[in-house]
């Protein structure tokens, strides 16, 4: 088992290193490309997905002691920094920043419970970026 400071990766990954690594992919819908996969497809590239899970929490649990790569948004890096077994490595410049969006059916626009939930998600996620 390798400790994170023994990793073969430096502080950042080139596109070649990123594509040759094995990845944990977080995807909630089978057969639907994730944002990083769409960005890579636009330049004719594809990453090696060896594990596909529906949640980032599960993906983070799969990482310690491996050389697997998990692509995160910048808002999630605070979670990673708290785990000394993991190391943050900058993605290749070919991968551009992306943001998560919320979507809901229009009949939920004015539902008080749904409005409340969206506000809680917005305020919580805003705190993650700080």
mmCIF file of N, CA and C in Angstrom:
data_model
loop_
_atom_site.group_PDB
_atom_site.id
_atom_site.type_symbol
_atom_site.label_atom_id
_atom_site.label_comp_id
_atom_site.label_asym_id
_atom_site.label_seq_id
_atom_site.Cartn_x
_atom_site.Cartn_y
_atom_site.Cartn_z
ATOM 1 N N UNK A 1 0.848 -1.178 0.000
ATOM 2 C CA UNK A 1 0.000 0.000 0.000
ATOM 3 C C UNK A 1 0.894 1.241 0.000
ATOM 4 N N UNK A 2 0.645 2.143 -0.890
ATOM 5 C CA UNK A 2 1.444 3.366 -0.969
ATOM 6 C C UNK A 2 0.859 4.457 -0.096
ATOM 7 N N UNK A 3 1.720 5.180 0.543
ATOM 8 C CA UNK A 3 1.266 6.377 1.246
ATOM 9 C C UNK A 3 1.157 7.489 0.223
ATOM 10 N N UNK A 4 0.316 8.474 0.487
ATOM 11 C CA UNK A 4 0.075 9.505 -0.532
ATOM 12 C C UNK A 4 1.341 10.252 -0.916
ATOM 13 N N UNK A 5 2.294 10.426 0.011
ATOM 14 C CA UNK A 5 3.494 11.171 -0.365
ATOM 15 C C UNK A 5 4.445 10.333 -1.222
ATOM 16 N N UNK A 6 4.176 9.017 -1.353
ATOM 17 C CA UNK A 6 4.963 8.157 -2.226
ATOM 18 C C UNK A 6 4.370 8.062 -3.629
ATOM 19 N N UNK A 7 3.330 8.815 -3.908
ATOM 20 C CA UNK A 7 2.621 8.746 -5.172
ATOM 21 C C UNK A 7 3.540 9.087 -6.342
ATOM 22 N N UNK A 8 3.251 8.481 -7.476
ATOM 23 C CA UNK A 8 4.026 8.776 -8.694
ATOM 24 C C UNK A 8 3.597 10.097 -9.317
ATOM 25 N N UNK A 9 2.495 10.674 -8.843
ATOM 26 C CA UNK A 9 2.017 11.940 -9.372
ATOM 27 C C UNK A 9 2.650 13.105 -8.633
ATOM 28 N N UNK A 10 2.942 14.161 -9.365
ATOM 29 C CA UNK A 10 3.457 15.373 -8.742
ATOM 30 C C UNK A 10 2.304 16.240 -8.245
ATOM 31 N N UNK A 11 2.505 17.541 -8.273
ATOM 32 C CA UNK A 11 1.467 18.461 -7.818
ATOM 33 C C UNK A 11 0.400 18.723 -8.877
ATOM 34 N N UNK A 12 0.694 18.348 -10.109
ATOM 35 C CA UNK A 12 -0.284 18.507 -11.179
ATOM 36 C C UNK A 12 -0.093 17.371 -12.176
ATOM 37 N N UNK A 13 -1.136 17.120 -12.958
ATOM 38 C CA UNK A 13 -1.100 16.053 -13.953
ATOM 39 C C UNK A 13 -1.107 16.649 -15.353
ATOM 40 N N UNK A 14 -0.278 16.095 -16.206
ATOM 41 C CA UNK A 14 -0.371 16.438 -17.620
ATOM 42 C C UNK A 14 -1.559 15.665 -18.182
ATOM 43 N N UNK A 15 -2.000 16.037 -19.367
ATOM 44 C CA UNK A 15 -3.104 15.308 -19.990
ATOM 45 C C UNK A 15 -2.719 13.845 -20.193
ATOM 46 N N UNK A 16 -1.483 13.594 -20.596
ATOM 47 C CA UNK A 16 -1.008 12.220 -20.816
ATOM 48 C C UNK A 16 -1.076 11.412 -19.519
ATOM 49 N N UNK A 17 -0.626 11.983 -18.406
ATOM 50 C CA UNK A 17 -0.694 11.292 -17.116
ATOM 51 C C UNK A 17 -2.139 11.046 -16.701
ATOM 52 N N UNK A 18 -2.979 12.046 -16.886
ATOM 53 C CA UNK A 18 -4.389 11.949 -16.514
ATOM 54 C C UNK A 18 -5.061 10.820 -17.287
ATOM 55 N N UNK A 19 -4.809 10.753 -18.574
ATOM 56 C CA UNK A 19 -5.448 9.746 -19.409
ATOM 57 C C UNK A 19 -4.905 8.345 -19.150
ATOM 58 N N UNK A 20 -3.659 8.225 -18.719
ATOM 59 C CA UNK A 20 -3.088 6.900 -18.460
ATOM 60 C C UNK A 20 -3.434 6.379 -17.065
ATOM 61 N N UNK A 21 -3.912 7.241 -16.191
ATOM 62 C CA UNK A 21 -4.282 6.828 -14.832
ATOM 63 C C UNK A 21 -5.622 6.091 -14.859
ATOM 64 N N UNK A 22 -5.887 5.358 -13.782
ATOM 65 C CA UNK A 22 -7.181 4.707 -13.609
ATOM 66 C C UNK A 22 -8.052 5.602 -12.731
ATOM 67 N N UNK A 23 -9.299 5.771 -13.122
ATOM 68 C CA UNK A 23 -10.191 6.752 -12.507
ATOM 69 C C UNK A 23 -11.387 6.120 -11.813
ATOM 70 N N UNK A 24 -11.785 6.758 -10.722
ATOM 71 C CA UNK A 24 -13.082 6.502 -10.119
ATOM 72 C C UNK A 24 -13.999 7.569 -10.699
ATOM 73 N N UNK A 25 -15.086 7.141 -11.298
ATOM 74 C CA UNK A 25 -16.016 8.075 -11.931
ATOM 75 C C UNK A 25 -17.301 8.117 -11.110
ATOM 76 N N UNK A 26 -17.731 9.327 -10.797
ATOM 77 C CA UNK A 26 -18.994 9.511 -10.099
ATOM 78 C C UNK A 26 -20.036 9.874 -11.144
ATOM 79 N N UNK A 27 -20.987 8.994 -11.317
ATOM 80 C CA UNK A 27 -22.042 9.218 -12.297
ATOM 81 C C UNK A 27 -23.336 8.621 -11.807
ATOM 82 N N UNK A 28 -24.359 9.424 -11.770
ATOM 83 C CA UNK A 28 -25.632 8.943 -11.233
ATOM 84 C C UNK A 28 -26.498 8.262 -12.281
ATOM 85 N N UNK A 29 -26.241 8.511 -13.546
ATOM 86 C CA UNK A 29 -27.047 7.918 -14.606
ATOM 87 C C UNK A 29 -26.184 7.025 -15.482
ATOM 88 N N UNK A 30 -26.562 5.759 -15.596
ATOM 89 C CA UNK A 30 -25.821 4.824 -16.441
ATOM 90 C C UNK A 30 -25.873 5.281 -17.893
ATOM 91 N N UNK A 31 -24.736 5.220 -18.548
ATOM 92 C CA UNK A 31 -24.675 5.572 -19.962
ATOM 93 C C UNK A 31 -24.616 7.056 -20.255
ATOM 94 N N UNK A 32 -24.657 7.909 -19.233
ATOM 95 C CA UNK A 32 -24.595 9.350 -19.435
ATOM 96 C C UNK A 32 -23.184 9.828 -19.090
ATOM 97 N N UNK A 33 -22.577 10.560 -19.992
ATOM 98 C CA UNK A 33 -21.231 11.064 -19.751
ATOM 99 C C UNK A 33 -21.221 12.105 -18.635
ATOM 100 N N UNK A 34 -20.171 12.065 -17.827
ATOM 101 C CA UNK A 34 -19.981 13.096 -16.810
ATOM 102 C C UNK A 34 -19.367 14.323 -17.478
ATOM 103 N N UNK A 35 -19.323 15.421 -16.773
ATOM 104 C CA UNK A 35 -18.764 16.655 -17.340
ATOM 105 C C UNK A 35 -17.302 16.470 -17.761
ATOM 106 N N UNK A 36 -16.427 15.884 -16.905
ATOM 107 C CA UNK A 36 -15.049 15.681 -17.379
ATOM 108 C C UNK A 36 -14.986 14.799 -18.636
ATOM 109 N N UNK A 37 -15.833 13.772 -18.713
ATOM 110 C CA UNK A 37 -15.834 12.914 -19.898
ATOM 111 C C UNK A 37 -16.267 13.674 -21.142
ATOM 112 N N UNK A 38 -17.237 14.567 -20.998
ATOM 113 C CA UNK A 38 -17.675 15.388 -22.131
ATOM 114 C C UNK A 38 -16.548 16.320 -22.583
ATOM 115 N N UNK A 39 -15.845 16.916 -21.623
ATOM 116 C CA UNK A 39 -14.740 17.809 -21.969
ATOM 117 C C UNK A 39 -13.630 17.043 -22.684
ATOM 118 N N UNK A 40 -13.336 15.840 -22.215
ATOM 119 C CA UNK A 40 -12.304 15.026 -22.857
ATOM 120 C C UNK A 40 -12.750 14.587 -24.251
ATOM 121 N N UNK A 41 -14.009 14.204 -24.401
ATOM 122 C CA UNK A 41 -14.523 13.787 -25.706
ATOM 123 C C UNK A 41 -14.399 14.914 -26.730
ATOM 124 N N UNK A 42 -14.560 16.148 -26.279
ATOM 125 C CA UNK A 42 -14.459 17.304 -27.179
ATOM 126 C C UNK A 42 -13.072 17.446 -27.783
ATOM 127 N N UNK A 43 -12.053 16.896 -27.102
ATOM 128 C CA UNK A 43 -10.687 16.947 -27.646
ATOM 129 C C UNK A 43 -10.241 15.574 -28.138
ATOM 130 N N UNK A 44 -11.200 14.639 -28.244
ATOM 131 C CA UNK A 44 -10.907 13.310 -28.769
ATOM 132 C C UNK A 44 -10.187 12.395 -27.791
ATOM 133 N N UNK A 45 -10.369 12.618 -26.500
ATOM 134 C CA UNK A 45 -9.688 11.815 -25.486
ATOM 135 C C UNK A 45 -10.708 11.103 -24.602
ATOM 136 N N UNK A 46 -10.229 10.062 -23.924
ATOM 137 C CA UNK A 46 -11.087 9.302 -23.019
ATOM 138 C C UNK A 46 -10.237 8.803 -21.852
ATOM 139 N N UNK A 47 -10.794 8.893 -20.635
ATOM 140 C CA UNK A 47 -10.072 8.411 -19.464
ATOM 141 C C UNK A 47 -10.409 6.949 -19.180
ATOM 142 N N UNK A 48 -9.535 6.291 -18.402
ATOM 143 C CA UNK A 48 -9.720 4.893 -18.028
ATOM 144 C C UNK A 48 -10.554 4.812 -16.753
ATOM 145 N N UNK A 49 -11.793 4.469 -16.914
ATOM 146 C CA UNK A 49 -12.694 4.350 -15.770
ATOM 147 C C UNK A 49 -12.664 2.912 -15.267
ATOM 148 N N UNK A 50 -12.209 2.719 -14.024
ATOM 149 C CA UNK A 50 -12.161 1.355 -13.489
ATOM 150 C C UNK A 50 -13.228 1.123 -12.428
ATOM 151 N N UNK A 51 -13.723 2.195 -11.819
ATOM 152 C CA UNK A 51 -14.781 2.103 -10.818
ATOM 153 C C UNK A 51 -15.785 3.210 -11.112
ATOM 154 N N UNK A 52 -17.061 2.864 -11.098
ATOM 155 C CA UNK A 52 -18.119 3.865 -11.286
ATOM 156 C C UNK A 52 -19.053 3.769 -10.096
ATOM 157 N N UNK A 53 -19.237 4.885 -9.399
ATOM 158 C CA UNK A 53 -20.088 4.931 -8.211
ATOM 159 C C UNK A 53 -21.059 6.110 -8.341
ATOM 160 N N UNK A 54 -22.169 6.065 -7.600
ATOM 161 C CA UNK A 54 -23.163 7.136 -7.733
ATOM 162 C C UNK A 54 -22.927 8.351 -6.839
ATOM 163 N N UNK A 55 -21.982 8.268 -5.880
ATOM 164 C CA UNK A 55 -21.807 9.355 -4.914
ATOM 165 C C UNK A 55 -20.328 9.671 -4.684
ATOM 166 N N UNK A 56 -20.033 10.949 -4.467
ATOM 167 C CA UNK A 56 -18.662 11.349 -4.191
ATOM 168 C C UNK A 56 -18.160 10.773 -2.870
ATOM 169 N N UNK A 57 -19.035 10.647 -1.871
ATOM 170 C CA UNK A 57 -18.625 10.084 -0.584
ATOM 171 C C UNK A 57 -18.086 8.671 -0.728
ATOM 172 N N UNK A 58 -18.746 7.872 -1.540
ATOM 173 C CA UNK A 58 -18.301 6.500 -1.799
ATOM 174 C C UNK A 58 -16.971 6.527 -2.551
ATOM 175 N N UNK A 59 -16.867 7.400 -3.532
ATOM 176 C CA UNK A 59 -15.630 7.502 -4.314
ATOM 177 C C UNK A 59 -14.443 7.863 -3.423
ATOM 178 N N UNK A 60 -14.642 8.793 -2.497
ATOM 179 C CA UNK A 60 -13.564 9.184 -1.592
ATOM 180 C C UNK A 60 -13.123 8.026 -0.707
ATOM 181 N N UNK A 61 -14.031 7.154 -0.340
ATOM 182 C CA UNK A 61 -13.687 5.993 0.481
ATOM 183 C C UNK A 61 -12.872 4.963 -0.295
ATOM 184 N N UNK A 62 -12.978 4.962 -1.621
ATOM 185 C CA UNK A 62 -12.238 4.016 -2.461
ATOM 186 C C UNK A 62 -10.791 4.449 -2.702
ATOM 187 N N UNK A 63 -10.447 5.697 -2.439
ATOM 188 C CA UNK A 63 -9.141 6.239 -2.811
ATOM 189 C C UNK A 63 -7.947 5.856 -1.931
ATOM 190 N N UNK A 64 -8.058 5.873 -0.606
ATOM 191 C CA UNK A 64 -6.859 5.672 0.213
ATOM 192 C C UNK A 64 -6.093 4.397 -0.130
ATOM 193 N N UNK A 65 -4.760 4.547 -0.227
ATOM 194 C CA UNK A 65 -3.890 3.413 -0.501
ATOM 195 C C UNK A 65 -3.813 3.018 -1.963
ATOM 196 N N UNK A 66 -4.386 3.826 -2.848
ATOM 197 C CA UNK A 66 -4.373 3.502 -4.279
ATOM 198 C C UNK A 66 -3.742 4.645 -5.064
ATOM 199 N N UNK A 67 -3.548 4.419 -6.344
ATOM 200 C CA UNK A 67 -3.118 5.463 -7.271
ATOM 201 C C UNK A 67 -4.301 5.913 -8.134
ATOM 202 N N UNK A 68 -5.510 5.586 -7.706
ATOM 203 C CA UNK A 68 -6.693 5.973 -8.462
ATOM 204 C C UNK A 68 -6.872 7.487 -8.438
ATOM 205 N N UNK A 69 -7.488 8.005 -9.481
ATOM 206 C CA UNK A 69 -7.729 9.434 -9.620
ATOM 207 C C UNK A 69 -9.235 9.682 -9.554
ATOM 208 N N UNK A 70 -9.603 10.692 -8.807
ATOM 209 C CA UNK A 70 -10.991 11.144 -8.716
ATOM 210 C C UNK A 70 -11.014 12.622 -9.065
ATOM 211 N N UNK A 71 -11.795 13.006 -10.046
ATOM 212 C CA UNK A 71 -11.899 14.404 -10.455
ATOM 213 C C UNK A 71 -13.013 15.058 -9.651
ATOM 214 N N UNK A 72 -12.637 16.125 -8.936
ATOM 215 C CA UNK A 72 -13.570 16.839 -8.054
ATOM 216 C C UNK A 72 -13.747 18.281 -8.494
ATOM 217 N N UNK A 73 -14.826 18.889 -8.050
ATOM 218 C CA UNK A 73 -14.968 20.329 -8.218
ATOM 219 C C UNK A 73 -14.152 21.008 -7.123
ATOM 220 N N UNK A 74 -13.829 22.256 -7.303
ATOM 221 C CA UNK A 74 -13.039 22.977 -6.295
ATOM 222 C C UNK A 74 -13.788 23.093 -4.977
ATOM 223 N N UNK A 75 -15.109 23.091 -5.017
ATOM 224 C CA UNK A 75 -15.889 23.170 -3.794
ATOM 225 C C UNK A 75 -15.767 21.945 -2.912
ATOM 226 N N UNK A 76 -15.330 20.839 -3.475
ATOM 227 C CA UNK A 76 -15.193 19.608 -2.706
ATOM 228 C C UNK A 76 -13.791 19.408 -2.150
ATOM 229 N N UNK A 77 -12.863 20.261 -2.496
ATOM 230 C CA UNK A 77 -11.485 20.048 -2.059
ATOM 231 C C UNK A 77 -11.302 20.199 -0.557
ATOM 232 N N UNK A 78 -12.178 20.955 0.097
ATOM 233 C CA UNK A 78 -12.059 21.105 1.552
ATOM 234 C C UNK A 78 -12.260 19.764 2.253
ATOM 235 N N UNK A 79 -13.115 18.918 1.708
ATOM 236 C CA UNK A 79 -13.331 17.581 2.267
ATOM 237 C C UNK A 79 -12.060 16.752 2.110
ATOM 238 N N UNK A 80 -11.445 16.851 0.963
ATOM 239 C CA UNK A 80 -10.236 16.088 0.677
ATOM 240 C C UNK A 80 -9.081 16.517 1.566
ATOM 241 N N UNK A 81 -8.950 17.802 1.813
ATOM 242 C CA UNK A 81 -7.841 18.324 2.618
ATOM 243 C C UNK A 81 -7.887 17.829 4.055
ATOM 244 N N UNK A 82 -9.041 17.388 4.529
ATOM 245 C CA UNK A 82 -9.168 16.911 5.904
ATOM 246 C C UNK A 82 -8.687 15.469 6.067
ATOM 247 N N UNK A 83 -8.473 14.757 4.984
ATOM 248 C CA UNK A 83 -8.045 13.360 5.037
ATOM 249 C C UNK A 83 -6.569 13.286 4.682
ATOM 250 N N UNK A 84 -5.733 13.006 5.664
ATOM 251 C CA UNK A 84 -4.277 12.981 5.464
ATOM 252 C C UNK A 84 -3.834 11.825 4.568
ATOM 253 N N UNK A 85 -4.714 10.865 4.319
ATOM 254 C CA UNK A 85 -4.369 9.734 3.457
ATOM 255 C C UNK A 85 -4.485 10.088 1.978
ATOM 256 N N UNK A 86 -5.079 11.237 1.691
ATOM 257 C CA UNK A 86 -5.326 11.640 0.309
ATOM 258 C C UNK A 86 -4.530 12.886 -0.033
ATOM 259 N N UNK A 87 -4.302 13.080 -1.309
ATOM 260 C CA UNK A 87 -3.536 14.238 -1.762
ATOM 261 C C UNK A 87 -4.235 14.888 -2.945
ATOM 262 N N UNK A 88 -4.273 16.195 -2.927
ATOM 263 C CA UNK A 88 -4.887 16.969 -3.989
ATOM 264 C C UNK A 88 -3.850 17.233 -5.079
ATOM 265 N N UNK A 89 -4.201 16.906 -6.303
ATOM 266 C CA UNK A 89 -3.329 17.090 -7.461
ATOM 267 C C UNK A 89 -4.114 17.881 -8.496
ATOM 268 N N UNK A 90 -3.493 18.883 -9.076
ATOM 269 C CA UNK A 90 -4.175 19.742 -10.048
ATOM 270 C C UNK A 90 -4.431 18.975 -11.348
ATOM 271 N N UNK A 91 -5.645 19.110 -11.853
ATOM 272 C CA UNK A 91 -6.038 18.467 -13.111
ATOM 273 C C UNK A 91 -5.318 19.125 -14.289
ATOM 274 N N UNK A 92 -5.234 18.432 -15.407
ATOM 275 C CA UNK A 92 -4.600 19.035 -16.586
ATOM 276 C C UNK A 92 -5.390 20.255 -17.069
ATOM 277 N N UNK A 93 -4.717 21.191 -17.695
ATOM 278 C CA UNK A 93 -5.394 22.427 -18.130
ATOM 279 C C UNK A 93 -6.492 22.183 -19.162
ATOM 280 N N UNK A 94 -6.472 21.040 -19.819
ATOM 281 C CA UNK A 94 -7.507 20.729 -20.807
ATOM 282 C C UNK A 94 -8.878 20.517 -20.156
ATOM 283 N N UNK A 95 -8.894 20.239 -18.852
ATOM 284 C CA UNK A 95 -10.157 20.124 -18.122
ATOM 285 C C UNK A 95 -10.494 21.495 -17.551
ATOM 286 N N UNK A 96 -11.625 22.008 -17.917
ATOM 287 C CA UNK A 96 -12.036 23.343 -17.499
ATOM 288 C C UNK A 96 -12.922 23.270 -16.265
ATOM 289 N N UNK A 97 -12.983 24.348 -15.538
ATOM 290 C CA UNK A 97 -13.833 24.420 -14.345
ATOM 291 C C UNK A 97 -15.283 24.147 -14.731
ATOM 292 N N UNK A 98 -16.004 23.528 -13.811
ATOM 293 C CA UNK A 98 -17.422 23.294 -14.043
ATOM 294 C C UNK A 98 -18.181 23.457 -12.738
ATOM 295 N N UNK A 99 -19.447 23.707 -12.862
ATOM 296 C CA UNK A 99 -20.304 23.941 -11.709
ATOM 297 C C UNK A 99 -21.488 22.986 -11.760
ATOM 298 N N UNK A 100 -22.021 22.675 -10.592
ATOM 299 C CA UNK A 100 -23.218 21.850 -10.522
ATOM 300 C C UNK A 100 -24.441 22.751 -10.590
ATOM 301 N N UNK A 101 -25.483 22.257 -11.217
ATOM 302 C CA UNK A 101 -26.734 22.985 -11.320
ATOM 303 C C UNK A 101 -27.834 22.166 -10.668
ATOM 304 N N UNK A 102 -28.851 22.850 -10.200
ATOM 305 C CA UNK A 102 -30.036 22.155 -9.696
ATOM 306 C C UNK A 102 -31.108 22.211 -10.783
ATOM 307 N N UNK A 103 -31.869 21.142 -10.883
ATOM 308 C CA UNK A 103 -32.983 21.104 -11.828
ATOM 309 C C UNK A 103 -34.176 20.451 -11.145
ATOM 310 N N UNK A 104 -35.346 20.938 -11.466
ATOM 311 C CA UNK A 104 -36.562 20.390 -10.875
ATOM 312 C C UNK A 104 -37.718 20.639 -11.828
ATOM 313 N N UNK A 105 -38.771 19.896 -11.615
ATOM 314 C CA UNK A 105 -39.960 20.054 -12.442
ATOM 315 C C UNK A 105 -40.611 21.401 -12.117
ATOM 316 N N UNK A 106 -41.167 22.056 -13.121
ATOM 317 C CA UNK A 106 -41.737 23.397 -12.944
ATOM 318 C C UNK A 106 -42.868 23.439 -11.922
ATOM 319 N N UNK A 107 -43.573 22.337 -11.711
ATOM 320 C CA UNK A 107 -44.655 22.357 -10.720
ATOM 321 C C UNK A 107 -44.106 22.506 -9.298
ATOM 322 N N UNK A 108 -42.785 22.325 -9.114
ATOM 323 C CA UNK A 108 -42.160 22.484 -7.800
ATOM 324 C C UNK A 108 -41.649 23.911 -7.557
ATOM 325 N N UNK A 109 -41.790 24.778 -8.547
ATOM 326 C CA UNK A 109 -41.265 26.148 -8.422
ATOM 327 C C UNK A 109 -41.753 26.873 -7.177
ATOM 328 N N UNK A 110 -43.000 26.693 -6.827
ATOM 329 C CA UNK A 110 -43.559 27.437 -5.696
ATOM 330 C C UNK A 110 -43.914 26.551 -4.497
ATOM 331 N N UNK A 111 -43.622 25.268 -4.566
ATOM 332 C CA UNK A 111 -43.887 24.386 -3.427
ATOM 333 C C UNK A 111 -43.002 24.826 -2.262
ATOM 334 N N UNK A 112 -43.593 25.203 -1.115
ATOM 335 C CA UNK A 112 -42.800 25.743 0.004
ATOM 336 C C UNK A 112 -41.686 24.811 0.476
ATOM 337 N N UNK A 113 -41.944 23.528 0.511
ATOM 338 C CA UNK A 113 -40.910 22.582 0.960
ATOM 339 C C UNK A 113 -39.772 22.502 -0.038
ATOM 340 N N UNK A 114 -40.093 22.542 -1.297
ATOM 341 C CA UNK A 114 -39.071 22.472 -2.337
ATOM 342 C C UNK A 114 -38.263 23.767 -2.378
ATOM 343 N N UNK A 115 -38.948 24.897 -2.237
ATOM 344 C CA UNK A 115 -38.249 26.192 -2.185
ATOM 345 C C UNK A 115 -37.279 26.202 -1.013
ATOM 346 N N UNK A 116 -37.723 25.715 0.148
ATOM 347 C CA UNK A 116 -36.867 25.653 1.339
ATOM 348 C C UNK A 116 -35.645 24.775 1.071
ATOM 349 N N UNK A 117 -35.854 23.604 0.506
ATOM 350 C CA UNK A 117 -34.745 22.682 0.237
ATOM 351 C C UNK A 117 -33.729 23.303 -0.714
ATOM 352 N N UNK A 118 -34.194 23.954 -1.760
ATOM 353 C CA UNK A 118 -33.264 24.599 -2.700
ATOM 354 C C UNK A 118 -32.447 25.674 -2.005
ATOM 355 N N UNK A 119 -33.069 26.450 -1.134
ATOM 356 C CA UNK A 119 -32.343 27.489 -0.404
ATOM 357 C C UNK A 119 -31.292 26.886 0.534
ATOM 358 N N UNK A 120 -31.636 25.792 1.192
ATOM 359 C CA UNK A 120 -30.671 25.113 2.067
ATOM 360 C C UNK A 120 -29.478 24.616 1.249
ATOM 361 N N UNK A 121 -29.749 24.031 0.100
ATOM 362 C CA UNK A 121 -28.664 23.536 -0.772
ATOM 363 C C UNK A 121 -27.801 24.697 -1.233
ATOM 364 N N UNK A 122 -28.420 25.798 -1.652
ATOM 365 C CA UNK A 122 -27.647 26.970 -2.109
ATOM 366 C C UNK A 122 -26.761 27.518 -0.984
ATOM 367 N N UNK A 123 -27.315 27.694 0.180
ATOM 368 C CA UNK A 123 -26.529 28.292 1.279
ATOM 369 C C UNK A 123 -25.437 27.346 1.740
ATOM 370 N N UNK A 124 -25.705 26.062 1.765
ATOM 371 C CA UNK A 124 -24.686 25.085 2.182
ATOM 372 C C UNK A 124 -23.564 25.015 1.156
ATOM 373 N N UNK A 125 -23.911 24.949 -0.112
ATOM 374 C CA UNK A 125 -22.873 24.845 -1.119
ATOM 375 C C UNK A 125 -22.075 26.139 -1.241
ATOM 376 N N UNK A 126 -22.683 27.275 -0.993
ATOM 377 C CA UNK A 126 -21.939 28.543 -0.998
ATOM 378 C C UNK A 126 -20.877 28.536 0.091
ATOM 379 N N UNK A 127 -21.197 27.937 1.230
ATOM 380 C CA UNK A 127 -20.235 27.834 2.332
ATOM 381 C C UNK A 127 -19.071 26.913 2.015
ATOM 382 N N UNK A 128 -19.247 25.940 1.125
ATOM 383 C CA UNK A 128 -18.180 25.027 0.763
ATOM 384 C C UNK A 128 -17.107 25.701 -0.078
ATOM 385 N N UNK A 129 -17.479 26.721 -0.820
ATOM 386 C CA UNK A 129 -16.523 27.408 -1.682
ATOM 387 C C UNK A 129 -15.675 28.418 -0.952
ATOM 388 N N UNK A 130 -16.015 28.714 0.301
ATOM 389 C CA UNK A 130 -15.288 29.745 1.041
ATOM 390 C C UNK A 130 -14.090 29.296 1.739
#
